[in-house]
PDB file of C-alpha atoms in Angstrom:
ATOM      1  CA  UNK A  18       0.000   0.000   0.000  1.00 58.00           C
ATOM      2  CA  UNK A  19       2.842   2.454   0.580  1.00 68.00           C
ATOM      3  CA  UNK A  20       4.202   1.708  -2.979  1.00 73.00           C
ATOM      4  CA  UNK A  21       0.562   3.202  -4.335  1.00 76.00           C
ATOM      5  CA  UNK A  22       0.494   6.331  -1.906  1.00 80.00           C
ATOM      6  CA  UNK A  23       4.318   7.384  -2.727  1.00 81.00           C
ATOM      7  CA  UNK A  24       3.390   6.595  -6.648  1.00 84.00           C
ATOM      8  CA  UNK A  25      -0.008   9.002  -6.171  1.00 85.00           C
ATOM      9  CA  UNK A  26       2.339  11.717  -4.361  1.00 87.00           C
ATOM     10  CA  UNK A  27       4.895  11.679  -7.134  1.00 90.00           C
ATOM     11  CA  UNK A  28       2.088  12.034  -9.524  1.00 90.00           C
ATOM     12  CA  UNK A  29       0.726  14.729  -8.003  1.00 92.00           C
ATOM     13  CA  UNK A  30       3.784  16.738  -7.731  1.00 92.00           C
ATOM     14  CA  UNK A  31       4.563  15.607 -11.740  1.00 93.00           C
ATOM     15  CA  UNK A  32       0.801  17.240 -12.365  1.00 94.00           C
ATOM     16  CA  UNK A  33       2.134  20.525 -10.146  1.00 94.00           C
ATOM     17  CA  UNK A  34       5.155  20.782 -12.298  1.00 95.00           C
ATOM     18  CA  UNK A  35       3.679  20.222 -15.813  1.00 94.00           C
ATOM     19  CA  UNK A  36       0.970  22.627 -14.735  1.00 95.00           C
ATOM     20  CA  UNK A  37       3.502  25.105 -13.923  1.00 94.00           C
ATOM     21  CA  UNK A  38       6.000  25.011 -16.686  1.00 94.00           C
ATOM     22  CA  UNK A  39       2.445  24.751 -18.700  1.00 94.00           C
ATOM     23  CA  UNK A  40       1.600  28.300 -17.226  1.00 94.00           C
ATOM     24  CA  UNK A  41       5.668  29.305 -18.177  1.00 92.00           C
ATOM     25  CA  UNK A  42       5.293  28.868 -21.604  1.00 92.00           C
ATOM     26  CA  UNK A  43       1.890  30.386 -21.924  1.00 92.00           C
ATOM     27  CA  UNK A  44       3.593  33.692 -20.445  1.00 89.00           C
ATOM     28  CA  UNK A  45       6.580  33.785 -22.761  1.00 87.00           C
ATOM     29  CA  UNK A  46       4.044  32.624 -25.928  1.00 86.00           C
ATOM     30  CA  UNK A  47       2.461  35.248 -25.192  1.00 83.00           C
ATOM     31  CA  UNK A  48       5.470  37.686 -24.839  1.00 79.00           C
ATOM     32  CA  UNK A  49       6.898  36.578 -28.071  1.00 81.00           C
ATOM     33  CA  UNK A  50       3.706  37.217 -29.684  1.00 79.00           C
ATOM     34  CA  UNK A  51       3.233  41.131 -28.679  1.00 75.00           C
ATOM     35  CA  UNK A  52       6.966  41.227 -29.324  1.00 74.00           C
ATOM     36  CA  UNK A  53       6.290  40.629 -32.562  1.00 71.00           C
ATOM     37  CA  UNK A  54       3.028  42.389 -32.673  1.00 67.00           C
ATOM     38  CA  UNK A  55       4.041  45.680 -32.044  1.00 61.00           C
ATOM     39  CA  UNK A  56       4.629  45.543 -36.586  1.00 60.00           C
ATOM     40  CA  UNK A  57       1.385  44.248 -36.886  1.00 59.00           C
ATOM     41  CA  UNK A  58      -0.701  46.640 -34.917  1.00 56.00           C
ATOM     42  CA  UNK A  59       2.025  49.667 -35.523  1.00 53.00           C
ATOM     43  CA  UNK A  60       2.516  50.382 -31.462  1.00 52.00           C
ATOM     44  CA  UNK A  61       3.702  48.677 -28.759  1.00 49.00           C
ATOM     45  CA  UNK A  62       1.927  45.852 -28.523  1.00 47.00           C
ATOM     46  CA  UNK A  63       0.573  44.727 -25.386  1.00 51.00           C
ATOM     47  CA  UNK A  64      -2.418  42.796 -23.783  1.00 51.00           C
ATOM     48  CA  UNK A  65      -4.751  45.520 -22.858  1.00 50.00           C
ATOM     49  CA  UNK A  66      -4.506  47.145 -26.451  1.00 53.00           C
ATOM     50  CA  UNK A  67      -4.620  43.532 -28.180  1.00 54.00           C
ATOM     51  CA  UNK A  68      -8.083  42.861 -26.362  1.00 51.00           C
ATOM     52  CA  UNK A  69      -9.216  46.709 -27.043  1.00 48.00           C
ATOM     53  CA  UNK A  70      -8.770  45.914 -30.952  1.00 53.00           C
ATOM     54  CA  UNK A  71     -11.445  43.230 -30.155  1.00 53.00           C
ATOM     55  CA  UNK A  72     -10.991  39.522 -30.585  1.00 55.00           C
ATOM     56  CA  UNK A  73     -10.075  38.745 -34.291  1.00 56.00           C
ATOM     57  CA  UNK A  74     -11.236  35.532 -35.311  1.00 55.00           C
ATOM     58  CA  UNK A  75      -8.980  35.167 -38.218  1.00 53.00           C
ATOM     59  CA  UNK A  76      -5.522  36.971 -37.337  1.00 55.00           C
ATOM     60  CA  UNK A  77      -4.330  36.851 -41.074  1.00 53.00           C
ATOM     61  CA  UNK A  78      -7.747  38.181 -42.113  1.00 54.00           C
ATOM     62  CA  UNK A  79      -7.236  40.535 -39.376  1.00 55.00           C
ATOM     63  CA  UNK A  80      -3.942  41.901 -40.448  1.00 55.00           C
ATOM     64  CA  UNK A  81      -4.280  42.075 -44.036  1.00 53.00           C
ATOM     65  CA  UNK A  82      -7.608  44.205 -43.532  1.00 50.00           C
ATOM     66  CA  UNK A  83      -5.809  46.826 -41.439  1.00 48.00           C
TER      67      UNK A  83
END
């Protein structure tokens, strides 16, 4: 029964970690992408501007009407 209970714990912790380098590479995704951005909508890009545009259901559509 220990064998189970020390398998669950290192599971858990595995679900912690992938959860967190998940979270990671959502934040530097997401910092590459206003990086580059800032040519598509002509400023520096960033979050609060990207929602203000309103959500663009096809980016290339998106771009190529501006």
């Amino acid at each position: 029964m220990d064998q189970v209970n020390s398998l669950n714990y290192s599971w858990e912790i595995l679900k912690i970690f992938l959860y967190l380098s998940a979270i990671i590479v959502l934040i530097y995704g997401l910092n590459y992408f206003l990086r580059n951005s800032r040519r598509y909508f002509g400023q520096q890009g960033s979050v609060i501007k990207v929602i203000d545009r309103g959500f663009c259901p096809s980016m290339r559509r998106c771009i190529l009407s501006r």
